[in-house]
Structure formats: C-alpha cells, structure tokens
Amino acid sequence: MLTIKTIGQVLKEKRTSLGLDLSEAEQLTQVQKLYIVALETDDYKALPGDFYIKAYLKQYAEKLGLNADRIIQAYDEGKGITVEDKEDILENYHFVKPSERVEPEEEVPKTWRHYVPIISLSAAALLIVVGVFAAVIMNKPETPDLITNDYSYSKSEVSTSKSSTSSTKPSESSTQASSSTPEQTIAISGSSSAMIATISNISDPIKVDFSVAAGRTIWVGMTNSNVPATGQTLSDGANSLSALVTTGAENSVITLGSVQGLTITVNGKALDLSSLTTTGPNKITLQINRTTSNSAAQ
C-alpha cells in the first residue's frame, strides 16, 4: 500500500527501524541532536538557513542509508515522499482448529447458599465495629474542672511572656536593619558563538525570560530547566518564553539558533549578548553562585 509521508516521518521511521536513539544517531551522523529533532519534526525554522538545512538532510539521509537526492528534491519541491507500507496479513489472522476451540461454559445459577459465607463475614465485621465503638464510649475520661487560681496564674504568665517578647523585638529589628543582602551580579566571558555568564548572589527560584523582536524566528533550548528536551521556537505567534532553572542546579546551558533580535533576562537583569557575533548556533552557559544563609546574615 502506497502512502505519502513527510521528510521528517521518513527520517524518524528509518532511525527507529535501525534501533538508534537520538544520542546514537548524533554519533553516527555527526549531526547535532537538536538539529536531528528539528529535521524529524519538519521544523526547518529551527535550523540556521537553507544551506544548512540541505547539508544536514543530505548528511543525515546518507548515514541512515536513504536516498539523499530524493529527499533533497522533496524538500526543494515542498512535497512529501511516496513510500510503500507492507502489511503482514499473517499478523492479523489467526486460524483456530476445531479441536482447539473452547466453548463457553454454561453459567450455573447461584442459590442463597452461595452468599452464606459473605453474609457471615459481614455480620462478624459489624459486631467487631460495634464492640470497639461501645468500648471507646464507656472508657472515655471525664473532663477535669479548671481551677480559677491556676487559670489566673497562667494568664499572668502569658502576659509576662508577651512583655518579654515585645522588649526583644526592637533589638532584633535593629540587627536585621543593619544587615544588607548582596546585590545580584553577572560577569560575562567568551566570544563569537559561545559565552559564559557567571551569576553571583542569586537564590532560587531563578527565572530566565526570552523575548524575540517582531519578524524574527529563533529556536531556544535549555538544560536543567522546565523547557522541553526538544526546545521551543519563538516567533511572532509566540515571541516570549519564561523558564525556571531546576532548584539547586549549578549550571544551565542555553542553545540558540540565533541571537539577532533576542533579549534574555535572569531574575529581571538583562544579559549582555554583544559578544555573540556569529549568525549560526550560539551557546550560553549560566554558572550559578547562589547566596548562602551565612553570607546573608553577615
């Protein structure tokens, strides 16, 4: 039976038929995992450009043993690929010999004797519950009378305790007022297509916001976060993304298809992306130095 499938479906079915996961396919084809996902989902906007798309399609198809020229032609024409699905009739048909057939047993009507054990167990359980309830009611202790003098003494004790607590509050407030929390800082290093942003004096939760200018389409991937493993594409339809870094994580790697028209902030503080000058894929490593309780108290 002939069916028409997309290029991504053909690539993915061939990879799975070879028993390769994404990591193994990356080692075999020398194509980055994030681009393999983009090719198999027909998400060409996530790749740098038309030249790279054809190059990755050709390299990936050849390593999987597919006809690379046919796939490139289908991409240029914007059409699907006609493939033949073979259906194994034997898998859907099972012949049962007459000697192996099992006739359904005739159900025997149940009489009242069938329910005697169930009724007996239910009655025994009910008697146990009633006995426990009666024992609790009979052994319930009486509530002792409160002595007026004891109540007055307790009341005065509470008042004294409140007074001593109130007297200590001003000194605690003055101690807290004298302490100061260090300000969050971001140090940038690296250049070209990779940079490191060292963030100090920050505490969980750590929120990273991405915003893309109108008319731009950028693919975003982020480790140690709630961003899906396949990443997310930002465009005019959905031009912003808020991600949370995993609590306790010491670093997070951000992979970008491009940085033109992109703004990134970490807990409201903008990252300086001017050192990233390449138009192709870019990588930002967030090194996280959290504020400790000891430094906050000093």
PDB file of C-alpha atoms in Angstrom:
ATOM      1  CA  MET A   1       0.000   0.000   0.000  1.00  0.00           C
ATOM      2  CA  LEU A   2       1.457   3.381  -1.059  1.00  0.00           C
ATOM      3  CA  THR A   3       1.298   6.316   1.331  1.00  0.00           C
ATOM      4  CA  ILE A   4       2.711   9.853   1.301  1.00  0.00           C
ATOM      5  CA  LYS A   5       4.824  10.837   4.292  1.00  0.00           C
ATOM      6  CA  THR A   6       6.784  13.960   5.237  1.00  0.00           C
ATOM      7  CA  ILE A   7      10.567  14.032   5.107  1.00  0.00           C
ATOM      8  CA  GLY A   8      10.701  14.080   8.913  1.00  0.00           C
ATOM      9  CA  GLN A   9       8.492  10.980   9.184  1.00  0.00           C
ATOM     10  CA  VAL A  10      10.691   9.068   6.706  1.00  0.00           C
ATOM     11  CA  LEU A  11      13.873  10.025   8.600  1.00  0.00           C
ATOM     12  CA  LYS A  12      12.445   9.146  12.026  1.00  0.00           C
ATOM     13  CA  GLU A  13      10.991   5.798  10.897  1.00  0.00           C
ATOM     14  CA  LYS A  14      14.325   4.825   9.326  1.00  0.00           C
ATOM     15  CA  ARG A  15      16.240   5.766  12.518  1.00  0.00           C
ATOM     16  CA  THR A  16      13.880   3.803  14.768  1.00  0.00           C
ATOM     17  CA  SER A  17      13.974   0.799  12.406  1.00  0.00           C
ATOM     18  CA  LEU A  18      17.765   0.783  12.849  1.00  0.00           C
ATOM     19  CA  GLY A  19      17.300   0.764  16.633  1.00  0.00           C
ATOM     20  CA  LEU A  20      19.063   4.110  17.165  1.00  0.00           C
ATOM     21  CA  ASP A  21      18.145   6.634  19.831  1.00  0.00           C
ATOM     22  CA  LEU A  22      18.884  10.359  19.372  1.00  0.00           C
ATOM     23  CA  SER A  23      22.308  10.174  21.053  1.00  0.00           C
ATOM     24  CA  GLU A  24      23.401   7.193  18.933  1.00  0.00           C
ATOM     25  CA  ALA A  25      22.126   8.913  15.776  1.00  0.00           C
ATOM     26  CA  GLU A  26      24.124  12.018  16.695  1.00  0.00           C
ATOM     27  CA  GLN A  27      27.345   9.949  16.970  1.00  0.00           C
ATOM     28  CA  LEU A  28      26.647   8.078  13.712  1.00  0.00           C
ATOM     29  CA  THR A  29      25.689  11.081  11.549  1.00  0.00           C
ATOM     30  CA  GLN A  30      27.774  13.828  13.234  1.00  0.00           C
ATOM     31  CA  VAL A  31      24.607  15.998  13.220  1.00  0.00           C
ATOM     32  CA  GLN A  32      23.756  17.728  16.496  1.00  0.00           C
ATOM     33  CA  LYS A  33      20.863  16.202  18.411  1.00  0.00           C
ATOM     34  CA  LEU A  34      18.818  19.426  18.406  1.00  0.00           C
ATOM     35  CA  TYR A  35      19.058  19.576  14.588  1.00  0.00           C
ATOM     36  CA  ILE A  36      18.081  15.892  14.305  1.00  0.00           C
ATOM     37  CA  VAL A  37      14.907  16.667  16.296  1.00  0.00           C
ATOM     38  CA  ALA A  38      14.196  19.670  14.034  1.00  0.00           C
ATOM     39  CA  LEU A  39      14.636  17.558  10.857  1.00  0.00           C
ATOM     40  CA  GLU A  40      12.437  14.706  12.132  1.00  0.00           C
ATOM     41  CA  THR A  41       9.648  17.154  13.107  1.00  0.00           C
ATOM     42  CA  ASP A  42       9.938  19.140   9.823  1.00  0.00           C
ATOM     43  CA  ASP A  43      10.725  22.252  11.890  1.00  0.00           C
ATOM     44  CA  TYR A  44      13.069  23.913   9.377  1.00  0.00           C
ATOM     45  CA  LYS A  45      12.741  27.314  11.086  1.00  0.00           C
ATOM     46  CA  ALA A  46      14.863  25.953  13.936  1.00  0.00           C
ATOM     47  CA  LEU A  47      17.852  25.489  11.589  1.00  0.00           C
ATOM     48  CA  PRO A  48      20.231  28.352  10.670  1.00  0.00           C
ATOM     49  CA  GLY A  49      19.349  28.618   6.959  1.00  0.00           C
ATOM     50  CA  ASP A  50      18.507  26.888   3.681  1.00  0.00           C
ATOM     51  CA  PHE A  51      22.156  25.927   3.010  1.00  0.00           C
ATOM     52  CA  TYR A  52      22.476  24.204   6.406  1.00  0.00           C
ATOM     53  CA  ILE A  53      19.065  22.513   6.020  1.00  0.00           C
ATOM     54  CA  LYS A  54      20.092  20.797   2.747  1.00  0.00           C
ATOM     55  CA  ALA A  55      23.525  19.920   4.122  1.00  0.00           C
ATOM     56  CA  TYR A  56      22.067  18.310   7.269  1.00  0.00           C
ATOM     57  CA  LEU A  57      19.353  16.488   5.256  1.00  0.00           C
ATOM     58  CA  LYS A  58      21.947  15.025   2.861  1.00  0.00           C
ATOM     59  CA  GLN A  59      24.350  14.009   5.650  1.00  0.00           C
ATOM     60  CA  TYR A  60      21.607  12.520   7.836  1.00  0.00           C
ATOM     61  CA  ALA A  61      19.919  10.601   4.972  1.00  0.00           C
ATOM     62  CA  GLU A  62      23.180   9.118   3.676  1.00  0.00           C
ATOM     63  CA  LYS A  63      24.233   7.882   7.134  1.00  0.00           C
ATOM     64  CA  LEU A  64      20.819   6.222   7.578  1.00  0.00           C
ATOM     65  CA  GLY A  65      21.080   4.516   4.170  1.00  0.00           C
ATOM     66  CA  LEU A  66      18.336   6.583   2.464  1.00  0.00           C
ATOM     67  CA  ASN A  67      18.271   8.156  -0.993  1.00  0.00           C
ATOM     68  CA  ALA A  68      19.615  11.621  -0.171  1.00  0.00           C
ATOM     69  CA  ASP A  69      18.932  13.061  -3.667  1.00  0.00           C
ATOM     70  CA  ARG A  70      15.280  12.049  -3.441  1.00  0.00           C
ATOM     71  CA  ILE A  71      14.918  13.694  -0.033  1.00  0.00           C
ATOM     72  CA  ILE A  72      16.614  16.941  -1.186  1.00  0.00           C
ATOM     73  CA  GLN A  73      14.300  17.003  -4.229  1.00  0.00           C
ATOM     74  CA  ALA A  74      11.227  16.568  -2.000  1.00  0.00           C
ATOM     75  CA  TYR A  75      12.458  19.452   0.208  1.00  0.00           C
ATOM     76  CA  ASP A  76      13.016  21.762  -2.817  1.00  0.00           C
ATOM     77  CA  GLU A  77       9.556  20.951  -4.198  1.00  0.00           C
ATOM     78  CA  GLY A  78       7.892  21.234  -0.773  1.00  0.00           C
ATOM     79  CA  LYS A  79       6.258  17.825  -1.231  1.00  0.00           C
ATOM     80  CA  GLY A  80       6.054  14.591   0.718  1.00  0.00           C
ATOM     81  CA  ILE A  81       7.691  11.267  -0.180  1.00  0.00           C
ATOM     82  CA  THR A  82       5.696   8.328  -1.517  1.00  0.00           C
ATOM     83  CA  VAL A  83       6.612   5.131   0.340  1.00  0.00           C
ATOM     84  CA  GLU A  84       5.214   1.613   0.399  1.00  0.00           C
ATOM     85  CA  ASP A  85       3.813   0.259   3.657  1.00  0.00           C
ATOM     86  CA  LYS A  86       3.814  -3.525   3.706  1.00  0.00           C
ATOM     87  CA  GLU A  87       1.075  -5.091   5.769  1.00  0.00           C
ATOM     88  CA  ASP A  88       1.668  -8.607   7.017  1.00  0.00           C
ATOM     89  CA  ILE A  89      -1.655 -10.420   6.706  1.00  0.00           C
ATOM     90  CA  LEU A  90      -0.411 -13.282   8.900  1.00  0.00           C
ATOM     91  CA  GLU A  91      -0.026 -10.917  11.853  1.00  0.00           C
ATOM     92  CA  ASN A  92      -3.746 -10.022  11.711  1.00  0.00           C
ATOM     93  CA  TYR A  93      -5.105 -13.518  11.039  1.00  0.00           C
ATOM     94  CA  HIS A  94      -5.064 -16.500  13.369  1.00  0.00           C
ATOM     95  CA  PHE A  95      -6.692 -19.806  12.461  1.00  0.00           C
ATOM     96  CA  VAL A  96      -8.079 -21.857  15.320  1.00  0.00           C
ATOM     97  CA  LYS A  97      -8.507 -25.565  14.772  1.00  0.00           C
ATOM     98  CA  PRO A  98     -11.888 -27.062  15.698  1.00  0.00           C
ATOM     99  CA  SER A  99     -10.138 -29.270  18.251  1.00  0.00           C
ATOM    100  CA  GLU A 100      -8.634 -26.181  19.949  1.00  0.00           C
ATOM    101  CA  ARG A 101     -11.865 -24.224  20.195  1.00  0.00           C
ATOM    102  CA  VAL A 102     -13.206 -23.741  23.708  1.00  0.00           C
ATOM    103  CA  GLU A 103     -16.920 -23.469  24.105  1.00  0.00           C
ATOM    104  CA  PRO A 104     -18.095 -21.055  26.822  1.00  0.00           C
ATOM    105  CA  GLU A 105     -19.191 -22.810  29.969  1.00  0.00           C
ATOM    106  CA  GLU A 106     -22.825 -22.558  30.851  1.00  0.00           C
ATOM    107  CA  GLU A 107     -23.247 -20.363  33.903  1.00  0.00           C
ATOM    108  CA  VAL A 108     -24.780 -22.197  36.846  1.00  0.00           C
ATOM    109  CA  PRO A 109     -27.441 -20.139  38.653  1.00  0.00           C
ATOM    110  CA  LYS A 110     -26.373 -19.184  42.201  1.00  0.00           C
ATOM    111  CA  THR A 111     -28.566 -20.148  45.173  1.00  0.00           C
ATOM    112  CA  TRP A 112     -28.839 -18.493  48.610  1.00  0.00           C
ATOM    113  CA  ARG A 113     -26.237 -20.947  49.994  1.00  0.00           C
ATOM    114  CA  HIS A 114     -23.628 -19.257  47.775  1.00  0.00           C
ATOM    115  CA  TYR A 115     -24.000 -15.994  49.743  1.00  0.00           C
ATOM    116  CA  VAL A 116     -23.937 -17.535  53.259  1.00  0.00           C
ATOM    117  CA  PRO A 117     -20.131 -17.083  53.794  1.00  0.00           C
ATOM    118  CA  ILE A 118     -20.290 -13.444  52.649  1.00  0.00           C
ATOM    119  CA  ILE A 119     -23.219 -12.670  54.940  1.00  0.00           C
ATOM    120  CA  SER A 120     -21.456 -14.364  57.876  1.00  0.00           C
ATOM    121  CA  LEU A 121     -18.231 -12.381  57.400  1.00  0.00           C
ATOM    122  CA  SER A 122     -20.159  -9.101  57.069  1.00  0.00           C
ATOM    123  CA  ALA A 123     -22.087  -9.779  60.286  1.00  0.00           C
ATOM    124  CA  ALA A 124     -18.849 -10.601  62.177  1.00  0.00           C
ATOM    125  CA  ALA A 125     -17.189  -7.390  60.957  1.00  0.00           C
ATOM    126  CA  LEU A 126     -20.234  -5.332  62.019  1.00  0.00           C
ATOM    127  CA  LEU A 127     -20.172  -6.871  65.514  1.00  0.00           C
ATOM    128  CA  ILE A 128     -16.474  -6.007  65.889  1.00  0.00           C
ATOM    129  CA  VAL A 129     -17.075  -2.367  64.906  1.00  0.00           C
ATOM    130  CA  VAL A 130     -19.997  -2.045  67.342  1.00  0.00           C
ATOM    131  CA  GLY A 131     -17.888  -3.593  70.155  1.00  0.00           C
ATOM    132  CA  VAL A 132     -14.986  -1.185  69.579  1.00  0.00           C
ATOM    133  CA  PHE A 133     -17.324   1.838  69.496  1.00  0.00           C
ATOM    134  CA  ALA A 134     -19.001   0.785  72.765  1.00  0.00           C
ATOM    135  CA  ALA A 135     -15.613   0.275  74.480  1.00  0.00           C
ATOM    136  CA  VAL A 136     -14.454   3.776  73.469  1.00  0.00           C
ATOM    137  CA  ILE A 137     -17.666   5.397  74.803  1.00  0.00           C
ATOM    138  CA  MET A 138     -17.525   3.531  78.139  1.00  0.00           C
ATOM    139  CA  ASN A 139     -13.815   4.297  78.777  1.00  0.00           C
ATOM    140  CA  LYS A 140     -13.925   7.985  77.786  1.00  0.00           C
ATOM    141  CA  PRO A 141     -12.227  10.015  80.602  1.00  0.00           C
ATOM    142  CA  GLU A 142     -14.142  12.806  82.302  1.00  0.00           C
ATOM    143  CA  THR A 143     -13.067  16.399  81.627  1.00  0.00           C
ATOM    144  CA  PRO A 144     -11.386  17.815  84.785  1.00  0.00           C
ATOM    145  CA  ASP A 145     -12.688  21.071  86.254  1.00  0.00           C
ATOM    146  CA  LEU A 146     -10.468  24.098  85.787  1.00  0.00           C
ATOM    147  CA  ILE A 147      -9.272  25.782  88.989  1.00  0.00           C
ATOM    148  CA  THR A 148      -9.736  29.545  88.976  1.00  0.00           C
ATOM    149  CA  ASN A 149      -6.385  30.247  90.691  1.00  0.00           C
ATOM    150  CA  ASP A 150      -4.484  28.104  88.153  1.00  0.00           C
ATOM    151  CA  TYR A 151      -6.179  29.950  85.281  1.00  0.00           C
ATOM    152  CA  SER A 152      -5.295  33.348  86.719  1.00  0.00           C
ATOM    153  CA  TYR A 153      -1.689  32.301  87.245  1.00  0.00           C
ATOM    154  CA  SER A 154      -1.402  31.014  83.670  1.00  0.00           C
ATOM    155  CA  LYS A 155      -2.905  34.226  82.352  1.00  0.00           C
ATOM    156  CA  SER A 156      -0.369  36.372  84.208  1.00  0.00           C
ATOM    157  CA  GLU A 157       2.438  34.098  82.959  1.00  0.00           C
ATOM    158  CA  VAL A 158       1.299  34.602  79.389  1.00  0.00           C
ATOM    159  CA  SER A 159       1.205  38.382  79.890  1.00  0.00           C
ATOM    160  CA  THR A 160       4.754  38.361  81.306  1.00  0.00           C
ATOM    161  CA  SER A 161       5.941  36.249  78.385  1.00  0.00           C
ATOM    162  CA  LYS A 162       4.362  38.666  75.912  1.00  0.00           C
ATOM    163  CA  SER A 163       6.046  41.636  77.603  1.00  0.00           C
ATOM    164  CA  SER A 164       9.497  39.989  77.437  1.00  0.00           C
ATOM    165  CA  THR A 165       8.944  39.081  73.795  1.00  0.00           C
ATOM    166  CA  SER A 166       7.917  42.643  72.949  1.00  0.00           C
ATOM    167  CA  SER A 167      11.017  44.022  74.641  1.00  0.00           C
ATOM    168  CA  THR A 168      13.321  41.865  72.488  1.00  0.00           C
ATOM    169  CA  LYS A 169      11.710  42.797  69.158  1.00  0.00           C
ATOM    170  CA  PRO A 170      13.352  46.265  68.786  1.00  0.00           C
ATOM    171  CA  SER A 171      16.866  44.807  69.196  1.00  0.00           C
ATOM    172  CA  GLU A 172      16.103  42.047  66.650  1.00  0.00           C
ATOM    173  CA  SER A 173      14.726  44.624  64.210  1.00  0.00           C
ATOM    174  CA  SER A 174      17.787  46.820  64.606  1.00  0.00           C
ATOM    175  CA  THR A 175      20.062  43.803  63.961  1.00  0.00           C
ATOM    176  CA  GLN A 176      18.157  42.908  60.799  1.00  0.00           C
ATOM    177  CA  ALA A 177      18.177  46.522  59.615  1.00  0.00           C
ATOM    178  CA  SER A 178      21.968  46.672  59.971  1.00  0.00           C
ATOM    179  CA  SER A 179      22.470  43.627  57.689  1.00  0.00           C
ATOM    180  CA  SER A 180      22.362  44.002  53.909  1.00  0.00           C
ATOM    181  CA  THR A 181      21.793  41.427  51.139  1.00  0.00           C
ATOM    182  CA  PRO A 182      24.493  41.382  48.401  1.00  0.00           C
ATOM    183  CA  GLU A 183      23.272  42.566  45.004  1.00  0.00           C
ATOM    184  CA  GLN A 184      22.977  40.088  42.125  1.00  0.00           C
ATOM    185  CA  THR A 185      25.883  40.405  39.653  1.00  0.00           C
ATOM    186  CA  ILE A 186      26.506  38.917  36.185  1.00  0.00           C
ATOM    187  CA  ALA A 187      30.030  38.526  34.770  1.00  0.00           C
ATOM    188  CA  ILE A 188      30.360  37.802  31.008  1.00  0.00           C
ATOM    189  CA  SER A 189      33.282  35.960  29.357  1.00  0.00           C
ATOM    190  CA  GLY A 190      33.867  34.267  25.977  1.00  0.00           C
ATOM    191  CA  SER A 191      33.049  35.499  22.493  1.00  0.00           C
ATOM    192  CA  SER A 192      31.968  34.576  18.948  1.00  0.00           C
ATOM    193  CA  SER A 193      29.479  31.683  19.269  1.00  0.00           C
ATOM    194  CA  ALA A 194      29.906  30.713  22.957  1.00  0.00           C
ATOM    195  CA  MET A 195      29.957  32.710  26.171  1.00  0.00           C
ATOM    196  CA  ILE A 196      29.816  32.095  29.921  1.00  0.00           C
ATOM    197  CA  ALA A 197      27.599  34.185  32.220  1.00  0.00           C
ATOM    198  CA  THR A 198      28.636  33.811  35.892  1.00  0.00           C
ATOM    199  CA  ILE A 199      25.719  34.881  38.120  1.00  0.00           C
ATOM    200  CA  SER A 200      26.550  35.595  41.789  1.00  0.00           C
ATOM    201  CA  ASN A 201      24.428  36.417  44.853  1.00  0.00           C
ATOM    202  CA  ILE A 202      21.252  34.813  43.467  1.00  0.00           C
ATOM    203  CA  SER A 203      18.774  32.477  45.127  1.00  0.00           C
ATOM    204  CA  ASP A 204      16.046  30.089  43.955  1.00  0.00           C
ATOM    205  CA  PRO A 205      13.714  30.358  42.160  1.00  0.00           C
ATOM    206  CA  ILE A 206      15.818  31.507  39.181  1.00  0.00           C
ATOM    207  CA  LYS A 207      13.679  32.745  36.267  1.00  0.00           C
ATOM    208  CA  VAL A 208      15.087  33.196  32.748  1.00  0.00           C
ATOM    209  CA  ASP A 209      12.917  35.225  30.314  1.00  0.00           C
ATOM    210  CA  PHE A 210      13.382  35.155  26.499  1.00  0.00           C
ATOM    211  CA  SER A 211      11.827  37.774  24.184  1.00  0.00           C
ATOM    212  CA  VAL A 212      12.101  37.902  20.371  1.00  0.00           C
ATOM    213  CA  ALA A 213      11.611  41.044  18.272  1.00  0.00           C
ATOM    214  CA  ALA A 214       8.854  41.184  15.656  1.00  0.00           C
ATOM    215  CA  GLY A 215       9.656  39.413  12.395  1.00  0.00           C
ATOM    216  CA  ARG A 216      12.311  37.145  13.962  1.00  0.00           C
ATOM    217  CA  THR A 217      12.157  33.353  14.459  1.00  0.00           C
ATOM    218  CA  ILE A 218      14.596  31.791  16.948  1.00  0.00           C
ATOM    219  CA  TRP A 219      14.850  28.249  18.337  1.00  0.00           C
ATOM    220  CA  VAL A 220      15.658  28.038  22.090  1.00  0.00           C
ATOM    221  CA  GLY A 221      16.899  25.010  24.046  1.00  0.00           C
ATOM    222  CA  MET A 222      17.825  24.955  27.765  1.00  0.00           C
ATOM    223  CA  THR A 223      19.182  22.231  30.077  1.00  0.00           C
ATOM    224  CA  ASN A 224      18.396  21.898  33.826  1.00  0.00           C
ATOM    225  CA  SER A 225      15.084  23.707  33.346  1.00  0.00           C
ATOM    226  CA  ASN A 226      11.417  23.135  32.591  1.00  0.00           C
ATOM    227  CA  VAL A 227      11.969  23.786  28.858  1.00  0.00           C
ATOM    228  CA  PRO A 228      11.122  20.614  26.824  1.00  0.00           C
ATOM    229  CA  ALA A 229      14.082  18.490  25.669  1.00  0.00           C
ATOM    230  CA  THR A 230      13.174  19.308  22.042  1.00  0.00           C
ATOM    231  CA  GLY A 231      13.365  23.034  22.782  1.00  0.00           C
ATOM    232  CA  GLN A 232      10.887  25.711  21.677  1.00  0.00           C
ATOM    233  CA  THR A 233      10.674  28.010  18.659  1.00  0.00           C
ATOM    234  CA  LEU A 234       9.857  31.693  19.300  1.00  0.00           C
ATOM    235  CA  SER A 235       8.259  33.776  16.540  1.00  0.00           C
ATOM    236  CA  ASP A 236       5.560  36.410  16.021  1.00  0.00           C
ATOM    237  CA  GLY A 237       2.876  33.945  17.127  1.00  0.00           C
ATOM    238  CA  ALA A 238       4.646  33.198  20.442  1.00  0.00           C
ATOM    239  CA  ASN A 239       7.531  35.626  20.898  1.00  0.00           C
ATOM    240  CA  SER A 240       8.309  35.090  24.587  1.00  0.00           C
ATOM    241  CA  LEU A 241       9.267  32.247  26.921  1.00  0.00           C
ATOM    242  CA  SER A 242       9.697  32.092  30.715  1.00  0.00           C
ATOM    243  CA  ALA A 243      11.857  29.238  32.030  1.00  0.00           C
ATOM    244  CA  LEU A 244      12.731  28.176  35.587  1.00  0.00           C
ATOM    245  CA  VAL A 245      16.162  26.747  36.393  1.00  0.00           C
ATOM    246  CA  THR A 246      15.991  23.461  38.310  1.00  0.00           C
ATOM    247  CA  THR A 247      16.270  24.116  42.054  1.00  0.00           C
ATOM    248  CA  GLY A 248      19.839  23.502  43.248  1.00  0.00           C
ATOM    249  CA  ALA A 249      21.339  23.256  39.727  1.00  0.00           C
ATOM    250  CA  GLU A 250      24.820  24.807  39.494  1.00  0.00           C
ATOM    251  CA  ASN A 251      24.656  25.494  35.759  1.00  0.00           C
ATOM    252  CA  SER A 252      22.324  25.597  32.762  1.00  0.00           C
ATOM    253  CA  VAL A 253      23.290  25.570  29.062  1.00  0.00           C
ATOM    254  CA  ILE A 254      21.193  27.706  26.690  1.00  0.00           C
ATOM    255  CA  THR A 255      21.398  26.829  22.964  1.00  0.00           C
ATOM    256  CA  LEU A 256      20.118  29.402  20.438  1.00  0.00           C
ATOM    257  CA  GLY A 257      19.572  29.208  16.678  1.00  0.00           C
ATOM    258  CA  SER A 258      20.406  32.935  16.523  1.00  0.00           C
ATOM    259  CA  VAL A 259      20.695  35.963  18.845  1.00  0.00           C
ATOM    260  CA  GLN A 260      19.583  38.702  16.445  1.00  0.00           C
ATOM    261  CA  GLY A 261      16.514  40.417  17.910  1.00  0.00           C
ATOM    262  CA  LEU A 262      16.702  38.323  21.123  1.00  0.00           C
ATOM    263  CA  THR A 263      16.570  39.645  24.706  1.00  0.00           C
ATOM    264  CA  ILE A 264      17.387  37.478  27.761  1.00  0.00           C
ATOM    265  CA  THR A 265      16.925  38.432  31.436  1.00  0.00           C
ATOM    266  CA  VAL A 266      17.799  36.470  34.587  1.00  0.00           C
ATOM    267  CA  ASN A 267      15.542  37.388  37.532  1.00  0.00           C
ATOM    268  CA  GLY A 268      14.863  40.679  35.762  1.00  0.00           C
ATOM    269  CA  LYS A 269      18.517  41.510  34.992  1.00  0.00           C
ATOM    270  CA  ALA A 270      19.456  41.599  31.281  1.00  0.00           C
ATOM    271  CA  LEU A 271      22.278  39.508  29.789  1.00  0.00           C
ATOM    272  CA  ASP A 272      24.754  41.331  27.528  1.00  0.00           C
ATOM    273  CA  LEU A 273      24.710  39.343  24.242  1.00  0.00           C
ATOM    274  CA  SER A 274      27.011  41.695  22.293  1.00  0.00           C
ATOM    275  CA  SER A 275      29.955  39.248  22.461  1.00  0.00           C
ATOM    276  CA  LEU A 276      27.993  36.668  20.394  1.00  0.00           C
ATOM    277  CA  THR A 277      28.814  37.728  16.824  1.00  0.00           C
ATOM    278  CA  THR A 278      28.100  34.615  14.729  1.00  0.00           C
ATOM    279  CA  THR A 279      24.807  34.204  12.866  1.00  0.00           C
ATOM    280  CA  GLY A 280      24.747  30.439  13.337  1.00  0.00           C
ATOM    281  CA  PRO A 281      24.015  28.418  16.504  1.00  0.00           C
ATOM    282  CA  ASN A 282      25.119  30.077  19.762  1.00  0.00           C
ATOM    283  CA  LYS A 283      25.641  28.652  23.262  1.00  0.00           C
ATOM    284  CA  ILE A 284      25.382  30.440  26.633  1.00  0.00           C
ATOM    285  CA  THR A 285      26.483  28.650  29.838  1.00  0.00           C
ATOM    286  CA  LEU A 286      24.932  30.027  33.034  1.00  0.00           C
ATOM    287  CA  GLN A 287      27.268  29.450  36.033  1.00  0.00           C
ATOM    288  CA  ILE A 288      25.137  29.906  39.175  1.00  0.00           C
ATOM    289  CA  ASN A 289      26.621  31.001  42.548  1.00  0.00           C
ATOM    290  CA  ARG A 290      23.739  31.184  44.995  1.00  0.00           C
ATOM    291  CA  THR A 291      23.566  33.428  48.076  1.00  0.00           C
ATOM    292  CA  THR A 292      24.282  31.323  51.191  1.00  0.00           C
ATOM    293  CA  SER A 293      22.487  31.797  54.506  1.00  0.00           C
ATOM    294  CA  ASN A 294      25.784  32.674  56.256  1.00  0.00           C
ATOM    295  CA  SER A 295      26.651  35.469  53.807  1.00  0.00           C
ATOM    296  CA  ALA A 296      23.137  36.871  54.054  1.00  0.00           C
ATOM    297  CA  ALA A 297      23.345  37.047  57.843  1.00  0.00           C
ATOM    298  CA  GLN A 298      26.675  38.935  57.927  1.00  0.00           C
TER     299      GLN A 298
END
